[in-house]
Amino acid sequence: MTTVKDVARAAEVSVGTVSKVLSKDQTVKPALRARVLQAVETLGYKPNLAARALRTNRVSMFGLIVPDITNPFFAQLAKNIEAEAGQVAHTVMLANSDDDPEKEAQQVETLLNQSPRGLIVVGASRAALRGIKTQVPIVSVDRRYGSYRLISTDHQKASAMVADHFFGLGHRRIAYISGPQSTEVGRLRKKGFCDRISELATTGDPVSLVTREGQFNYLSGEENAYDLIGQAPDVRPTAIAAASDQQAIGALRAARDVGLAVPGDLSIAGFDDITLAGLVVPRLTTVAQPSGQIAKAAVHALLEEAADGGRDQVIAAQLEVRGSSGPAP
Amino acid sequence: MTTVKDVARAAEVSVGTVSKVLSKDQTVKPALRARVLQAVETLGYKPNLAARALRTNRVSMFGLIVPDITNPFFAQLAKNIEAEAGQVAHTVMLANSDDDPEKEAQQVETLLNQSPRGLIVVGASRAALRGIKTQVPIVSVDRRYGSYRLISTDHQKASAMVADHFFGLGHRRIAYISGPQSTEVGRLRKKGFCDRISELATTGDPVSLVTREGQFNYLSGEENAYDLIGQAPDVRPTAIAAASDQQAIGALRAARDVGLAVPGDLSIAGFDDITLAGLVVPRLTTVAQPSGQIAKAAVHALLEEAADGGRDQVIAAQLEVRGSSGPAP
DNA sequence: CTGAAAGCGCTTACAG
DNA sequence: CTGAAAGCGCTTACAG
């Protein structure tokens, strides 16, 4: 490997000068700078990052811990974070916690040992709050990790947008299939939807709202939807909002099976905007989480603050109105 | 931060001895070893990895470059690689190439700058073959990168298994929806299927085989399947094999739309075993890629060899027979 | 078996 | 504005 020394020799300057040129120090005279740059070019010099890290105690890496990279939303998030990190010339280390607090703690430690520039973690569901002491700034994203600041979608407001959408289309018998109320996300999404419906129901026409608790998965959506739409036509809901796209797609399937037209007889909306949401027939009305903005906010939060202590940040999501929702029958 | 020096002082030994204990050098006497370990424990000493890297010129990291972490197969692969790397106390840096040779080259360079223990890359589709010189061992996985050794599923044999499965169920009018023939994977899967059918057709009953070229996606599967099953009942295929699960799920949808029972009237099989394959109704017969084994093979290939130059490795996949395939009508 | 010392490749006060 | 030199925290021949 060629080192600063080689470059210094070739450019006939000291290693200190080489280092200054490389770190864009302005105090080097143009003539010297040119010689150094020339030497770097011809020698194909690449700085040894380990040496730099040792000296500066700072590595151009972020650590990212997600419960499961196989989850489409986390994969999208990881992709955006990697892209955003690339913008500031950082690389990202990825680890999975399998949604297990034990393993999460271990992964945090492993990544921290690399002394990265910062750590981004999507907390495991029932995370323990054991404190870790480190100089490395940490932010949580989507689901809080420990007591670190959280950057996430505004789940409540987003759900409220779905409620507005349905109400605006004239629906007055509405159902909500929630996520598990043991999760914060499940609670926030439900609260946002139900609170808004209550609000609309008191200021406008009366609305009948029925809610069902489910898992976030496909099957749960299908089963709950079957139950809901199995009722008499003048009783069953004309619109179903689900806490996840997977649930909504399950509901779509249920509607198809019992012969209800979507959106003619029944409107359906999901949450997340996974790839499949745009592929099903009809395409699913859903909430697109601002994964790109979350990624950007997380990276910049880490870059700017020395330790944690920033405030939580909530980012507006966007309603994607597509074919699965329409005017009430 | 506490350093070897602090540990040495606390244990009343030299830093060299501390280092030896930490590197599991057997030549340290139990008494000293115990004192060192004790000091490490009480001080909470963590080695500075940058310093170690500088000294040994070796980092406990792997680089992983995939076209798109958002693709479920790559996400699964990444998860397995991370797990496997964890087993040998390595961490993994992730980068996306967006399936763009330019960006891929740049990502390779970026990760190589960290001088990782090895690089695993899933090649971009139309990758340029520009050579890079590096000491870092590189393997390609799933799709070849440059001219580096490739570790991948035995696509041909796996497709042949699907052919055997259909033939064994009595199907004699069979269709194959391929992936793009511009991709190696597309070609291999098709060849494996068609060659086996030809073989069976000459040794057993005659078989009519029709193939259609498509994209790997959902829509392509749906459209091609519509065409195929739109024919007269005595002409149309009784079984359709697709080159991807996405295509197969599209075909499932097409069958449902025209009122064909699966597997009563039509058997369908996919390839990949994505999560959704187990969720659709009926559950999809498909080929499970040995992502775990591929990950393991890749990590160990990197660990064992100093440079590239190992041989390609092809790993057997497994046929998952589920509800979407049955006896010919 | 243990310790003293050199050195990995950088960056950064500090002189000049 | 430039160079000489110290030092980041390790590991590893080399003496003893």
XYZ file of C-alpha atoms (C1' of nucleotides) in Angstrom:
690
model
C 0.000 0.000 0.000
C 1.101 3.518 -0.674
C 1.085 5.779 2.347
C 1.316 9.465 3.101
C 5.043 8.958 3.269
C 5.212 7.801 -0.340
C 3.084 10.697 -1.440
C 5.232 13.127 0.535
C 8.363 11.789 -1.074
C 6.899 11.950 -4.568
C 5.619 15.486 -4.062
C 8.754 16.534 -2.206
C 6.893 17.858 0.788
C 6.449 16.680 4.354
C 3.811 14.180 5.412
C 2.172 16.919 7.439
C 1.592 18.903 4.302
C 0.116 15.904 2.527
C -2.244 15.393 5.386
C -3.269 19.036 5.307
C -4.023 18.953 1.619
C -6.093 15.825 2.080
C -8.070 17.371 4.887
C -8.810 20.391 2.722
C -6.852 22.654 5.014
C -6.821 26.021 3.277
C -3.407 27.102 4.461
C -1.420 25.174 1.890
C -0.066 27.143 -1.032
C -1.565 26.299 -4.420
C 1.769 25.201 -5.839
C 2.357 22.616 -3.118
C -1.239 21.556 -3.146
C -1.032 20.835 -6.855
C 2.092 18.746 -6.433
C 0.504 16.730 -3.667
C -2.700 16.149 -5.575
C -0.664 15.102 -8.579
C 1.285 12.600 -6.520
C -1.889 11.235 -4.964
C -3.275 10.748 -8.417
C -0.290 9.019 -9.972
C 0.343 6.796 -6.981
C -3.306 5.956 -6.593
C -3.036 6.778 -2.913
C -5.916 5.813 -0.625
C -5.762 6.876 3.004
C -5.678 4.083 5.545
C -8.947 4.550 7.335
C -7.929 2.534 10.370
C -4.990 4.845 10.986
C -7.159 7.863 10.576
C -9.723 6.384 12.925
C -7.094 5.674 15.541
C -5.830 9.213 15.392
C -9.095 11.092 15.225
C -11.128 8.622 17.210
C -13.828 8.932 14.623
C -14.934 6.475 11.978
C -16.978 7.282 8.893
C -19.542 4.653 9.638
C -23.017 4.479 11.020
C -24.424 1.440 12.719
C -27.977 0.415 11.933
C -29.913 -2.124 13.951
C -33.320 -3.289 12.810
C -35.535 -6.039 14.168
C -35.523 -7.811 10.814
C -34.126 -6.583 7.521
C -36.545 -8.943 5.819
C -39.425 -6.671 6.787
C -40.044 -4.532 3.694
C -40.358 -1.307 5.622
C -37.042 -1.809 7.387
C -35.408 -2.818 4.125
C -36.612 0.401 2.556
C -35.414 2.336 5.555
C -32.017 0.659 5.406
C -31.734 1.495 1.759
C -32.534 5.132 2.370
C -30.149 5.348 5.287
C -27.381 3.821 3.252
C -28.019 6.324 0.463
C -28.125 9.223 2.887
C -24.946 8.069 4.601
C -23.282 7.816 1.221
C -24.071 11.476 0.643
C -21.894 12.358 3.585
C -19.270 9.747 2.713
C -20.208 7.343 5.413
C -20.735 3.640 5.203
C -23.305 1.652 7.178
C -23.028 -1.478 9.268
C -26.190 -3.499 9.470
C -27.350 -5.806 12.225
C -30.598 -7.616 12.999
C -31.954 -7.878 16.510
C -34.630 -10.467 15.626
C -36.868 -8.283 17.753
C -35.181 -9.806 20.788
C -34.047 -7.400 23.523
C -31.169 -9.680 24.511
C -29.816 -9.883 21.030
C -30.451 -6.211 20.484
C -28.293 -5.330 23.469
C -25.556 -7.528 22.148
C -25.743 -6.037 18.666
C -25.621 -2.537 20.087
C -22.482 -3.456 21.937
C -20.903 -5.068 18.891
C -21.529 -2.061 16.705
C -20.497 0.344 19.423
C -17.174 -1.453 19.645
C -16.450 -0.257 16.144
C -16.902 3.257 17.540
C -19.059 4.416 14.670
C -20.050 7.985 14.058
C -23.495 7.182 15.317
C -26.009 4.435 15.886
C -29.497 4.223 14.437
C -31.732 1.677 16.024
C -35.259 0.536 15.421
C -36.106 -0.746 18.858
C -37.181 -4.286 19.575
C -40.810 -4.518 20.669
C -40.434 -5.127 24.371
C -37.048 -3.628 24.843
C -35.452 -3.501 28.223
C -34.330 -0.093 29.329
C -30.881 -1.005 30.518
C -28.661 2.001 30.068
C -25.496 1.870 28.058
C -22.834 4.458 28.440
C -21.086 5.577 25.330
C -19.871 8.706 23.630
C -21.495 7.571 20.418
C -24.696 9.435 19.581
C -27.724 7.210 19.246
C -31.148 7.824 17.771
C -34.102 5.521 17.560
C -36.206 5.375 14.490
C -39.768 4.120 14.018
C -39.808 2.381 17.410
C -38.039 3.797 20.394
C -34.886 2.191 21.664
C -34.137 2.718 25.330
C -34.767 6.338 26.127
C -33.080 7.778 23.089
C -34.739 10.381 20.966
C -37.140 8.981 18.421
C -37.608 9.936 14.803
C -40.740 8.470 13.347
C -43.742 8.821 11.148
C -46.638 10.791 12.542
C -48.766 7.689 12.839
C -51.669 9.449 14.489
C -51.992 12.205 11.987
C -51.576 9.782 9.106
C -54.355 7.585 10.410
C -56.497 10.662 10.835
C -55.957 11.386 7.161
C -57.427 8.020 6.291
C -60.403 8.782 8.502
C -60.887 12.119 6.735
C -60.611 10.414 3.393
C -63.334 7.881 4.179
C -65.586 10.433 5.775
C -65.139 12.773 2.846
C -66.219 9.992 0.502
C -69.474 9.746 2.405
C -68.810 6.607 4.431
C -70.756 6.483 7.690
C -70.364 2.836 8.644
C -66.694 2.379 9.125
C -64.507 -0.377 10.572
C -60.953 -0.258 11.803
C -58.717 -3.308 12.024
C -55.960 -2.340 14.412
C -52.523 -3.738 15.111
C -51.700 -5.307 18.457
C -52.372 -2.787 21.216
C -49.275 -4.022 22.972
C -47.204 -2.105 20.437
C -46.851 1.641 20.430
C -47.359 1.814 16.684
C -50.520 -0.231 16.972
C -51.867 2.129 19.617
C -50.946 5.350 17.841
C -52.471 4.342 14.541
C -55.679 3.267 16.167
C -55.929 6.351 18.321
C -55.360 8.644 15.367
C -58.106 6.994 13.391
C -60.673 6.626 16.126
C -60.193 10.075 17.613
C -60.674 11.701 14.252
C -63.790 9.677 13.520
C -65.250 10.703 16.874
C -64.481 14.297 16.088
C -66.136 14.098 12.678
C -69.103 12.244 14.109
C -69.856 14.983 16.606
C -69.473 17.872 14.189
C -71.047 16.176 11.158
C -73.265 13.209 10.450
C -73.271 10.395 12.968
C -70.810 7.630 12.169
C -70.867 4.053 13.337
C -67.348 2.880 14.014
C -66.407 -0.651 14.924
C -62.836 -1.666 15.744
C -61.144 -5.036 15.901
C -57.759 -5.830 17.235
C -55.516 -8.000 15.100
C -51.951 -8.811 14.243
C -50.243 -6.805 11.534
C -50.261 -9.736 9.136
C -52.188 -10.825 6.104
C -54.174 -13.582 7.758
C -55.370 -11.367 10.550
C -56.686 -8.865 8.037
C -58.463 -11.547 6.094
C -60.151 -13.112 9.104
C -61.272 -9.870 10.653
C -62.562 -8.621 7.346
C -64.570 -11.833 6.801
C -66.301 -11.284 10.082
C -67.004 -7.647 9.396
C -68.426 -8.051 5.920
C -70.332 -11.204 6.724
C -73.030 -9.040 8.281
C -76.250 -7.915 6.621
C -75.788 -5.349 3.816
C -77.475 -2.586 5.767
C -75.279 -3.168 8.782
C -71.853 -4.098 7.492
C -69.252 -1.388 7.077
C -68.853 0.345 3.747
C -65.234 1.125 4.479
C -62.461 -0.701 6.308
C -59.218 0.895 7.373
C -56.416 -1.417 8.380
C -53.324 -0.720 10.450
C -51.073 -2.339 7.853
C -51.039 -3.072 4.163
C -50.752 -6.752 4.867
C -54.022 -6.644 6.764
C -55.616 -4.542 4.051
C -54.556 -6.996 1.372
C -56.052 -9.787 3.444
C -59.259 -7.761 3.609
C -59.163 -7.306 -0.151
C -59.004 -11.038 -0.520
C -61.915 -11.545 1.857
C -64.034 -9.056 -0.072
C -63.274 -10.810 -3.311
C -64.165 -14.173 -1.841
C -67.588 -13.079 -0.650
C -68.218 -11.243 -3.904
C -68.110 -7.667 -2.696
C -66.826 -5.183 -5.260
C -63.966 -2.947 -4.178
C -64.447 -0.041 -4.075
C -68.056 -0.306 -5.342
C -69.437 -2.069 -2.275
C -66.532 -1.654 0.082
C -63.624 0.734 0.395
C -60.362 -0.481 1.891
C -57.235 1.359 2.996
C -53.947 0.155 4.410
C -50.850 1.644 5.979
C -47.184 1.498 4.945
C -47.262 1.460 1.155
C -45.307 -1.737 0.709
C -44.442 -2.665 -2.861
C -47.284 -5.110 -3.090
C -49.785 -2.360 -2.333
C -49.263 -1.026 -5.825
C -49.545 -4.462 -7.412
C -52.767 -5.857 -6.049
C -56.036 -5.374 -7.916
C -57.402 -2.845 -7.282
C -54.322 -0.989 -6.153
C -54.435 -0.182 -2.497
C -55.130 3.210 -1.006
C -52.628 3.521 1.798
C -50.325 5.730 3.811
C -46.791 6.064 2.544
C -44.364 6.319 5.415
C -41.775 9.006 4.775
C -38.916 6.558 4.952
C -36.596 8.799 2.969
C -37.196 11.755 5.238
C -36.816 9.657 8.337
C -33.501 8.367 7.050
C -32.311 11.869 6.294
C -33.379 13.192 9.661
C -31.686 10.331 11.484
C -28.383 10.718 9.687
C -28.290 14.442 10.215
C -29.291 14.156 13.836
C -26.258 11.955 14.404
C -23.966 14.208 12.451
C -24.951 17.314 14.319
C -25.153 16.364 17.915
C -22.312 15.262 20.122
C -24.360 13.045 22.356
C -28.028 12.240 22.516
C -30.435 14.712 24.022
C -32.085 16.002 20.903
C -35.829 16.094 20.822
C -38.179 13.591 19.284
C -39.125 14.277 15.736
C -42.324 13.285 14.040
C -42.576 13.360 10.278
C -45.727 13.725 8.256
C -46.752 10.806 6.096
C -48.600 11.004 2.841
C -51.940 9.492 1.875
C -51.752 7.596 -1.413
C -55.246 7.488 -2.798
C -55.589 4.611 -5.230
C -58.225 2.289 -6.567
C -59.337 0.514 -3.399
C -61.294 3.430 -2.002
C -64.236 5.273 -3.473
C -67.576 6.927 -2.694
C -69.849 5.166 -0.256
C -72.424 2.971 -2.014
C -11.547 5.071 27.320
C -9.560 2.469 29.140
C -6.651 1.039 27.182
C -4.272 -1.884 27.411
C -2.059 0.396 29.414
C -4.675 0.837 32.113
C -5.287 -2.873 32.217
C -1.573 -3.569 32.410
C -1.190 -1.180 35.315
C -4.132 -2.634 37.184
C -2.946 -6.202 36.645
C 0.664 -5.274 37.306
C 1.929 -6.766 34.082
C 3.211 -5.342 30.812
C 0.963 -4.291 27.969
C 2.451 -7.068 25.880
C 1.155 -9.609 28.333
C -2.280 -8.067 28.304
C -2.321 -8.278 24.559
C -1.262 -11.888 24.655
C -4.000 -12.838 27.071
C -6.538 -11.074 24.895
C -5.372 -12.881 21.791
C -5.688 -16.207 23.563
C -1.973 -16.799 23.395
C -1.372 -19.984 25.359
C 2.031 -19.036 26.681
C 0.791 -16.873 29.520
C 0.831 -18.420 32.965
C -2.553 -18.989 34.565
C -1.804 -16.686 37.481
C -1.030 -13.716 35.242
C -3.843 -14.550 32.921
C -6.300 -14.486 35.783
C -5.061 -11.109 36.962
C -5.376 -9.671 33.487
C -8.851 -11.052 32.954
C -9.865 -9.688 36.317
C -8.574 -6.242 35.450
C -10.318 -6.337 32.060
C -13.518 -7.190 33.839
C -13.383 -4.541 36.534
C -12.245 -1.794 34.194
C -14.730 -2.777 31.512
C -11.964 -2.696 28.968
C -12.888 -2.892 25.268
C -10.081 -3.097 22.751
C -9.837 -0.218 20.333
C -10.610 -1.894 17.043
C -9.110 0.861 14.935
C -5.759 0.431 16.643
C -5.910 -3.301 16.185
C -6.846 -2.851 12.547
C -3.950 -0.498 11.978
C -1.519 -2.919 13.506
C -2.775 -6.147 11.977
C -4.082 -4.674 8.761
C -7.180 -6.707 9.219
C -10.665 -5.625 10.154
C -13.416 -7.868 11.467
C -15.875 -6.727 8.885
C -17.327 -8.034 5.692
C -18.671 -5.820 2.966
C -21.903 -6.830 1.270
C -23.154 -5.245 -1.916
C -26.557 -6.126 -3.283
C -28.487 -4.616 -6.171
C -31.357 -3.706 -3.857
C -31.852 -4.667 -0.225
C -35.560 -4.113 -0.794
C -35.699 -7.294 -2.865
C -36.887 -9.983 -0.451
C -34.365 -12.554 -1.562
C -31.463 -10.191 -1.034
C -32.863 -9.121 2.306
C -33.008 -12.737 3.393
C -29.503 -13.260 2.117
C -28.254 -10.202 3.969
C -29.868 -11.433 7.134
C -28.224 -14.817 6.831
C -24.867 -13.304 6.020
C -25.079 -11.020 8.998
C -25.938 -13.959 11.239
C -23.140 -16.062 9.816
C -20.663 -13.204 10.173
C -21.764 -12.786 13.770
C -20.816 -16.389 14.407
C -17.235 -15.547 13.579
C -17.373 -12.209 15.369
C -17.521 -10.105 12.266
C -19.782 -7.240 11.434
C -21.191 -6.448 8.003
C -21.288 -3.261 5.994
C -24.144 -3.047 3.560
C -24.353 -1.155 0.302
C -26.831 -1.055 -2.573
C -25.712 -0.878 -6.184
C -29.185 -0.125 -7.550
C -28.264 -2.714 -10.162
C -26.132 -0.038 -11.784
C -22.592 -1.058 -12.806
C -21.282 2.470 -12.261
C -22.616 2.682 -8.774
C -21.558 -0.867 -8.065
C -17.968 -0.020 -8.955
C -18.102 2.959 -6.663
C -19.589 0.972 -3.792
C -16.947 -1.702 -4.207
C -14.303 0.956 -3.924
C -15.923 2.551 -0.906
C -16.153 -0.701 0.976
C -12.696 -1.778 -0.090
C -11.340 1.433 1.419
C -12.380 0.126 4.791
C -10.132 -2.858 4.053
C -12.652 -5.412 5.213
C -11.895 -9.043 5.746
C -13.728 -9.824 2.548
C -16.311 -8.595 0.109
C -19.485 -10.376 -0.907
C -21.202 -9.016 -3.941
C -24.355 -9.879 -5.784
C -23.441 -8.577 -9.215
C -25.430 -5.957 -11.054
C -27.188 -7.316 -14.113
C -25.038 -5.988 -16.890
C -21.878 -5.505 -14.958
C -18.772 -4.242 -16.624
C -15.738 -6.415 -16.184
C -13.293 -3.730 -15.197
C -10.653 -5.251 -12.994
C -9.932 -3.973 -9.538
C -6.761 -4.822 -7.757
C -6.992 -5.471 -4.099
C -5.714 -7.851 -1.477
C -9.210 -8.260 -0.152
C -10.830 -11.562 -1.093
C -14.031 -11.212 -3.056
C -16.791 -13.664 -3.837
C -19.913 -13.199 -5.870
C -23.152 -14.640 -4.762
C -26.300 -15.383 -6.742
C -25.151 -13.318 -9.735
C -21.546 -13.146 -10.749
C -19.571 -9.992 -10.128
C -16.629 -9.427 -12.452
C -14.797 -12.686 -12.795
C -14.859 -13.615 -9.141
C -15.904 -17.034 -8.007
C -19.617 -17.471 -7.737
C -21.622 -19.159 -5.025
C -25.194 -19.720 -6.030
C -28.227 -21.881 -6.067
C -28.233 -24.719 -8.530
C -30.902 -23.055 -10.608
C -30.890 -25.679 -13.327
C -31.286 -28.643 -11.069
C -33.935 -26.882 -9.026
C -35.976 -26.112 -12.124
C -35.589 -29.715 -13.197
C -37.125 -30.735 -9.881
C -40.196 -28.702 -10.699
C -40.367 -30.414 -14.088
C -40.143 -33.808 -12.418
C -42.828 -32.804 -9.955
C -45.290 -31.795 -12.664
C -44.527 -34.804 -14.828
C -44.885 -37.128 -11.886
C -48.332 -35.675 -11.213
C -49.352 -36.689 -14.706
C -49.208 -33.306 -16.424
C -48.519 -33.575 -20.156
C -49.455 -30.084 -21.335
C -47.054 -27.823 -19.532
C -46.119 -24.153 -19.834
C -43.074 -22.318 -18.598
C -43.004 -18.586 -17.975
C -39.348 -17.664 -17.985
C -37.428 -14.685 -16.697
C -35.624 -12.339 -19.071
C -33.174 -14.326 -21.158
C -30.748 -11.452 -20.899
C -30.045 -12.545 -17.329
C -28.017 -15.594 -16.426
C -30.522 -16.662 -13.802
C -33.323 -16.373 -16.323
C -31.442 -18.582 -18.742
C -30.393 -21.208 -16.221
C -33.832 -21.671 -14.761
C -35.403 -22.007 -18.152
C -32.778 -24.403 -19.428
C -33.082 -26.625 -16.382
C -36.814 -26.889 -16.801
C -36.964 -27.325 -20.565
C -34.098 -29.782 -20.777
C -35.661 -31.997 -18.189
C -39.043 -31.910 -19.861
C -37.431 -32.898 -23.177
C -35.701 -35.763 -21.440
C -38.899 -36.984 -19.847
C -40.810 -36.571 -23.076
C -38.469 -38.851 -24.982
C -38.295 -41.546 -22.350
C -41.936 -41.392 -21.245
C -45.194 -40.022 -22.603
C -45.018 -37.166 -25.064
C -45.274 -33.767 -23.454
C -46.320 -30.519 -25.048
C -44.256 -27.702 -23.630
C -44.812 -24.039 -24.385
C -42.562 -21.324 -23.043
C -43.026 -17.596 -22.756
C -40.438 -15.028 -21.893
C -41.366 -12.487 -19.248
C -40.010 -10.205 -16.570
C -39.620 -11.585 -13.078
C -42.471 -9.503 -11.763
C -46.062 -10.048 -10.781
C -47.643 -8.343 -13.766
C -45.638 -10.315 -16.264
C -46.784 -13.544 -14.648
C -50.374 -12.449 -14.693
C -50.380 -11.389 -18.332
C -48.590 -14.423 -19.631
C -50.822 -16.719 -17.637
C -53.956 -15.023 -19.005
C -52.798 -15.739 -22.499
C -51.911 -19.318 -21.739
C -55.119 -20.277 -19.973
C -57.337 -18.351 -22.330
C -57.058 -21.229 -24.783
C -59.558 -24.036 -25.249
C -59.728 -26.513 -22.363
C -58.280 -29.336 -24.428
C -55.327 -27.246 -25.519
C -54.409 -25.052 -22.604
C -51.723 -26.190 -20.194
C -52.658 -28.082 -17.061
C -49.553 -26.876 -15.286
C -47.579 -23.649 -15.346
C -44.122 -23.265 -13.921
C -42.852 -19.748 -13.413
C -39.305 -18.492 -13.019
C -40.222 -16.482 -9.941
C -42.785 -16.482 -7.176
C -43.957 -13.065 -8.218
C -44.825 -14.401 -11.653
C -46.460 -17.456 -10.135
C -48.594 -15.311 -7.861
C -49.624 -13.276 -10.878
C -50.590 -16.531 -12.590
C -52.585 -17.538 -9.525
C -54.511 -14.333 -9.819
C -55.136 -14.874 -13.519
C -56.459 -18.380 -12.875
C -58.775 -17.085 -10.214
C -60.066 -14.367 -12.508
C -60.992 -16.742 -15.315
C -62.457 -19.194 -12.851
C -59.944 -22.006 -13.052
C -59.478 -23.968 -9.865
C -55.960 -24.311 -8.549
C -54.810 -27.047 -8.384
C -57.993 -28.777 -9.669
C -57.838 -27.378 -13.185
C -54.383 -25.912 -13.178
C -51.197 -26.486 -11.201
C -48.821 -23.607 -10.607
C -45.296 -23.487 -9.247
C -42.932 -20.618 -8.560
C -39.313 -20.120 -7.631
C -37.674 -18.382 -4.629
C -40.037 -19.066 -1.749
C -40.616 -15.463 -0.786
C -42.682 -14.882 2.333
C -45.799 -14.196 0.342
C -45.598 -17.638 -1.267
C -46.738 -19.145 1.985
C -49.532 -16.614 2.427
C -51.413 -16.734 -0.830
C -54.362 -19.067 -1.279
C -53.629 -21.784 -2.121
C -50.109 -21.702 -0.791
C -47.587 -21.779 -3.560
C -45.489 -24.767 -4.534
C -42.061 -23.325 -5.121
C -38.314 -23.745 -4.903
C -36.688 -22.540 -1.712
C -33.290 -21.064 -2.428
C -30.733 -22.202 0.115
C -30.018 -18.695 1.247
C -28.641 -19.823 4.590
C -26.214 -22.229 3.007
C -25.142 -19.698 0.435
C -24.445 -17.211 3.194
C -22.440 -19.741 5.130
C -20.441 -20.802 2.097
C -19.686 -17.187 1.182
C -18.481 -16.223 4.633
C -16.282 -19.270 4.951
C -14.893 -18.873 1.476
C -13.705 -15.416 2.467
C -12.327 -16.553 5.772
C -10.316 -19.363 4.306
C -8.731 -18.003 1.232
C -6.148 -15.285 1.026
C -7.203 -13.987 -2.345
C -9.815 -15.054 -4.833
C -9.213 -18.068 -7.029
C -11.509 -20.551 -5.378
C -13.877 -22.468 -7.536
C -17.494 -21.766 -8.209
C -19.904 -23.437 -5.880
C -23.415 -24.469 -6.654
C -25.806 -25.327 -3.865
C -28.842 -27.560 -4.126
C -32.222 -25.956 -3.591
C -35.269 -27.582 -2.158
C -38.680 -28.090 -3.684
C -41.468 -26.963 -1.385
C -44.574 -28.800 -2.435
C -47.649 -26.929 -1.266
C -51.258 -26.458 -2.265
C -50.913 -24.920 -5.708
C -49.883 -28.125 -7.467
C -51.763 -31.398 -7.783
C -52.596 -34.260 -10.102
C -53.404 -33.424 -13.699
C -57.159 -33.103 -14.288
C 7.265 -17.192 30.274
C 7.511 -12.035 30.460
C 8.811 -7.319 29.307
C 10.723 -3.408 26.647
C 10.427 -1.381 22.420
C 9.410 -0.630 17.690
C 6.125 0.546 14.505
C 1.379 0.250 11.863
C -0.308 5.233 9.003
C -2.257 8.886 10.133
C -3.240 13.987 12.342
C -2.128 17.907 14.909
C -0.275 21.135 18.087
C 4.048 23.416 17.961
C 8.230 25.714 16.160
C 10.297 28.242 12.885
C 2.997 28.709 5.165
C 5.761 24.411 6.062
C 8.191 20.776 8.533
C 9.628 17.857 12.464
C 7.911 15.232 15.913
C 4.779 13.248 19.117
C 1.351 10.079 19.830
C -3.414 7.619 18.964
C -3.795 2.001 21.049
C -2.598 -1.824 19.660
C 0.562 -6.329 18.251
C 4.698 -8.718 17.647
C 9.330 -9.987 16.863
C 13.123 -9.921 19.966
C 15.839 -10.226 24.287
C 16.383 -11.978 28.535
